Amino acid sequence: MNLGLQCVPTVRGAARSALLGCCLMICSAIEANSRGGGAGKDDPWDAHHIDGLPADIRQYIATICKGPSAAQHDFATYAPQEKRWRINLEYLRCNGLSNYRHDNQCLDVDFVEIGSHFRLARKQYRDCGF
């Protein structure tokens, strides 16, 4: 009686199962990566934080920035009851941006809705949020 030969089919089956499991893990990792999963998906400095703003506010940002701009999540806040956007310039990054900070005070710019547009209503230095 040769016991070694009886174990060969069991070992081969286990090896096939392990190989299949590895292939499935690799394929699911590749699929998740191709969908954008993983680290770095939500960049804290992102141009999309500006792209979703009304055109009047984007135009204002374009005039104070000399080139591409990016902003953090807290860059713009909207108060619907006041129909007001507050732009916190300390959370904006771009070339040409200057004079938005004095000591521990940072410039906030408010836009209010008038008809179908947003107009600059106020510029005020407030305590910086960072």
PDB file of C-alpha atoms in Angstrom:
ATOM      1  CA  MET A   1       0.000   0.000   0.000  1.00  0.00           C
ATOM      2  CA  ASN A   2       1.454   3.332  -1.109  1.00  0.00           C
ATOM      3  CA  LEU A   3      -0.090   6.245   0.860  1.00  0.00           C
ATOM      4  CA  GLY A   4       1.958   8.894  -0.922  1.00  0.00           C
ATOM      5  CA  LEU A   5       0.125   8.399  -4.213  1.00  0.00           C
ATOM      6  CA  GLN A   6      -3.321   8.743  -2.590  1.00  0.00           C
ATOM      7  CA  CYS A   7      -2.434  12.245  -1.255  1.00  0.00           C
ATOM      8  CA  VAL A   8      -1.371  13.682  -4.648  1.00  0.00           C
ATOM      9  CA  PRO A   9      -4.916  14.507  -5.916  1.00  0.00           C
ATOM     10  CA  THR A  10      -5.714  16.304  -2.614  1.00  0.00           C
ATOM     11  CA  VAL A  11      -2.527  18.396  -2.761  1.00  0.00           C
ATOM     12  CA  ARG A  12      -3.133  19.320  -6.397  1.00  0.00           C
ATOM     13  CA  GLY A  13      -6.730  20.341  -5.622  1.00  0.00           C
ATOM     14  CA  ALA A  14      -5.584  22.528  -2.732  1.00  0.00           C
ATOM     15  CA  ALA A  15      -2.918  24.140  -4.926  1.00  0.00           C
ATOM     16  CA  ARG A  16      -5.500  24.853  -7.627  1.00  0.00           C
ATOM     17  CA  SER A  17      -7.847  26.428  -5.059  1.00  0.00           C
ATOM     18  CA  ALA A  18      -5.045  28.603  -3.689  1.00  0.00           C
ATOM     19  CA  LEU A  19      -4.031  29.692  -7.187  1.00  0.00           C
ATOM     20  CA  LEU A  20      -7.646  30.527  -8.077  1.00  0.00           C
ATOM     21  CA  GLY A  21      -8.006  32.550  -4.845  1.00  0.00           C
ATOM     22  CA  CYS A  22      -4.849  34.537  -5.651  1.00  0.00           C
ATOM     23  CA  CYS A  23      -6.090  35.263  -9.179  1.00  0.00           C
ATOM     24  CA  LEU A  24      -9.440  36.505  -7.845  1.00  0.00           C
ATOM     25  CA  MET A  25      -7.726  38.820  -5.335  1.00  0.00           C
ATOM     26  CA  ILE A  26      -5.440  40.275  -8.010  1.00  0.00           C
ATOM     27  CA  CYS A  27      -8.333  40.806 -10.420  1.00  0.00           C
ATOM     28  CA  SER A  28     -10.459  42.566  -7.781  1.00  0.00           C
ATOM     29  CA  ALA A  29      -7.513  44.828  -6.833  1.00  0.00           C
ATOM     30  CA  ILE A  30      -6.975  45.769 -10.483  1.00  0.00           C
ATOM     31  CA  GLU A  31     -10.692  46.505 -10.912  1.00  0.00           C
ATOM     32  CA  ALA A  32     -10.823  48.694  -7.770  1.00  0.00           C
ATOM     33  CA  ASN A  33      -7.744  50.608  -8.904  1.00  0.00           C
ATOM     34  CA  SER A  34      -9.193  51.222 -12.376  1.00  0.00           C
ATOM     35  CA  ARG A  35     -12.359  52.696 -10.795  1.00  0.00           C
ATOM     36  CA  GLY A  36     -10.273  55.186  -8.844  1.00  0.00           C
ATOM     37  CA  GLY A  37     -10.348  53.410  -5.519  1.00  0.00           C
ATOM     38  CA  GLY A  38      -7.563  53.775  -3.046  1.00  0.00           C
ATOM     39  CA  ALA A  39      -5.547  56.546  -1.480  1.00  0.00           C
ATOM     40  CA  GLY A  40      -5.344  59.992  -3.013  1.00  0.00           C
ATOM     41  CA  LYS A  41      -8.897  59.964  -4.384  1.00  0.00           C
ATOM     42  CA  ASP A  42      -9.967  63.060  -2.446  1.00  0.00           C
ATOM     43  CA  ASP A  43      -7.218  65.634  -2.894  1.00  0.00           C
ATOM     44  CA  PRO A  44      -7.577  68.388  -0.265  1.00  0.00           C
ATOM     45  CA  TRP A  45      -6.367  70.987  -2.822  1.00  0.00           C
ATOM     46  CA  ASP A  46      -8.704  70.489  -5.761  1.00  0.00           C
ATOM     47  CA  ALA A  47      -9.802  72.725  -8.654  1.00  0.00           C
ATOM     48  CA  HIS A  48     -13.247  71.081  -8.484  1.00  0.00           C
ATOM     49  CA  HIS A  49     -13.941  73.009  -5.281  1.00  0.00           C
ATOM     50  CA  ILE A  50     -13.965  76.110  -7.502  1.00  0.00           C
ATOM     51  CA  ASP A  51     -15.595  74.638 -10.629  1.00  0.00           C
ATOM     52  CA  GLY A  52     -18.954  74.148  -8.887  1.00  0.00           C
ATOM     53  CA  LEU A  53     -19.310  77.802  -7.880  1.00  0.00           C
ATOM     54  CA  PRO A  54     -21.544  80.284  -9.721  1.00  0.00           C
ATOM     55  CA  ALA A  55     -19.960  81.929 -12.772  1.00  0.00           C
ATOM     56  CA  ASP A  56     -19.713  85.372 -11.122  1.00  0.00           C
ATOM     57  CA  ILE A  57     -17.638  83.972  -8.263  1.00  0.00           C
ATOM     58  CA  ARG A  58     -15.432  81.910 -10.586  1.00  0.00           C
ATOM     59  CA  GLN A  59     -14.793  85.087 -12.599  1.00  0.00           C
ATOM     60  CA  TYR A  60     -13.756  86.960  -9.439  1.00  0.00           C
ATOM     61  CA  ILE A  61     -11.327  84.145  -8.554  1.00  0.00           C
ATOM     62  CA  ALA A  62      -9.922  84.244 -12.087  1.00  0.00           C
ATOM     63  CA  THR A  63      -9.189  87.976 -11.704  1.00  0.00           C
ATOM     64  CA  ILE A  64      -7.263  87.553  -8.440  1.00  0.00           C
ATOM     65  CA  CYS A  65      -5.427  84.395  -9.531  1.00  0.00           C
ATOM     66  CA  LYS A  66      -2.844  84.495 -12.268  1.00  0.00           C
ATOM     67  CA  GLY A  67      -3.250  81.022 -13.721  1.00  0.00           C
ATOM     68  CA  PRO A  68      -4.632  77.735 -12.407  1.00  0.00           C
ATOM     69  CA  SER A  69      -6.172  77.695  -8.958  1.00  0.00           C
ATOM     70  CA  ALA A  70      -7.104  75.056  -6.400  1.00  0.00           C
ATOM     71  CA  ALA A  71      -9.016  75.223  -3.142  1.00  0.00           C
ATOM     72  CA  GLN A  72      -9.685  73.222  -0.010  1.00  0.00           C
ATOM     73  CA  HIS A  73     -13.118  71.964   1.118  1.00  0.00           C
ATOM     74  CA  ASP A  74     -13.723  74.937   3.426  1.00  0.00           C
ATOM     75  CA  PHE A  75     -12.959  77.472   0.700  1.00  0.00           C
ATOM     76  CA  ALA A  76     -16.571  78.376  -0.078  1.00  0.00           C
ATOM     77  CA  THR A  77     -19.669  78.146   2.092  1.00  0.00           C
ATOM     78  CA  TYR A  78     -23.210  78.930   1.084  1.00  0.00           C
ATOM     79  CA  ALA A  79     -25.923  80.306   3.380  1.00  0.00           C
ATOM     80  CA  PRO A  80     -29.210  79.578   1.550  1.00  0.00           C
ATOM     81  CA  GLN A  81     -31.411  81.696   3.839  1.00  0.00           C
ATOM     82  CA  GLU A  82     -29.202  84.726   3.058  1.00  0.00           C
ATOM     83  CA  LYS A  83     -28.480  83.679  -0.548  1.00  0.00           C
ATOM     84  CA  ARG A  84     -24.835  84.395   0.255  1.00  0.00           C
ATOM     85  CA  TRP A  85     -21.549  82.712  -0.649  1.00  0.00           C
ATOM     86  CA  ARG A  86     -18.607  83.335   1.695  1.00  0.00           C
ATOM     87  CA  ILE A  87     -15.220  82.771   0.070  1.00  0.00           C
ATOM     88  CA  ASN A  88     -12.393  82.124   2.532  1.00  0.00           C
ATOM     89  CA  LEU A  89      -9.250  83.127   0.672  1.00  0.00           C
ATOM     90  CA  GLU A  90      -6.931  81.377   3.139  1.00  0.00           C
ATOM     91  CA  TYR A  91      -8.152  78.114   1.584  1.00  0.00           C
ATOM     92  CA  LEU A  92      -7.348  79.213  -1.984  1.00  0.00           C
ATOM     93  CA  ARG A  93      -4.047  78.434  -3.712  1.00  0.00           C
ATOM     94  CA  CYS A  94      -2.948  80.203  -6.882  1.00  0.00           C
ATOM     95  CA  ASN A  95      -0.238  82.414  -8.354  1.00  0.00           C
ATOM     96  CA  GLY A  96      -0.768  86.122  -7.867  1.00  0.00           C
ATOM     97  CA  LEU A  97      -2.843  85.840  -4.707  1.00  0.00           C
ATOM     98  CA  SER A  98      -1.589  88.423  -2.253  1.00  0.00           C
ATOM     99  CA  ASN A  99      -2.842  90.647   0.547  1.00  0.00           C
ATOM    100  CA  TYR A 100      -5.323  88.123   1.834  1.00  0.00           C
ATOM    101  CA  ARG A 101      -3.666  87.892   5.249  1.00  0.00           C
ATOM    102  CA  HIS A 102      -2.669  90.406   7.936  1.00  0.00           C
ATOM    103  CA  ASP A 103      -1.151  88.753  11.021  1.00  0.00           C
ATOM    104  CA  ASN A 104      -3.805  86.269  12.208  1.00  0.00           C
ATOM    105  CA  GLN A 105      -6.583  87.827  10.088  1.00  0.00           C
ATOM    106  CA  CYS A 106      -7.543  86.458   6.665  1.00  0.00           C
ATOM    107  CA  LEU A 107      -9.708  88.069   4.002  1.00  0.00           C
ATOM    108  CA  ASP A 108     -13.197  86.680   3.486  1.00  0.00           C
ATOM    109  CA  VAL A 109     -15.222  87.821   0.496  1.00  0.00           C
ATOM    110  CA  ASP A 110     -19.029  87.666   0.477  1.00  0.00           C
ATOM    111  CA  PHE A 111     -21.209  87.437  -2.615  1.00  0.00           C
ATOM    112  CA  VAL A 112     -24.978  87.842  -2.461  1.00  0.00           C
ATOM    113  CA  GLU A 113     -27.530  86.788  -5.032  1.00  0.00           C
ATOM    114  CA  ILE A 114     -29.157  89.630  -6.926  1.00  0.00           C
ATOM    115  CA  GLY A 115     -31.559  88.358  -9.557  1.00  0.00           C
ATOM    116  CA  SER A 116     -29.762  85.613 -11.454  1.00  0.00           C
ATOM    117  CA  HIS A 117     -26.249  86.797 -10.538  1.00  0.00           C
ATOM    118  CA  PHE A 118     -23.999  86.960  -7.506  1.00  0.00           C
ATOM    119  CA  ARG A 119     -22.431  90.325  -6.700  1.00  0.00           C
ATOM    120  CA  LEU A 120     -19.544  91.179  -4.408  1.00  0.00           C
ATOM    121  CA  ALA A 121     -21.149  92.466  -1.209  1.00  0.00           C
ATOM    122  CA  ARG A 122     -18.321  92.663   1.322  1.00  0.00           C
ATOM    123  CA  LYS A 123     -14.626  92.090   1.940  1.00  0.00           C
ATOM    124  CA  GLN A 124     -13.691  91.648   5.568  1.00  0.00           C
ATOM    125  CA  TYR A 125     -10.691  90.423   7.545  1.00  0.00           C
ATOM    126  CA  ARG A 126     -11.590  87.765  10.117  1.00  0.00           C
ATOM    127  CA  ASP A 127      -9.645  85.304  12.224  1.00  0.00           C
ATOM    128  CA  CYS A 128      -7.970  82.738   9.993  1.00  0.00           C
ATOM    129  CA  GLY A 129      -9.453  79.271  10.119  1.00  0.00           C
ATOM    130  CA  PHE A 130      -6.169  77.330   9.998  1.00  0.00           C
TER     131      PHE A 130
END
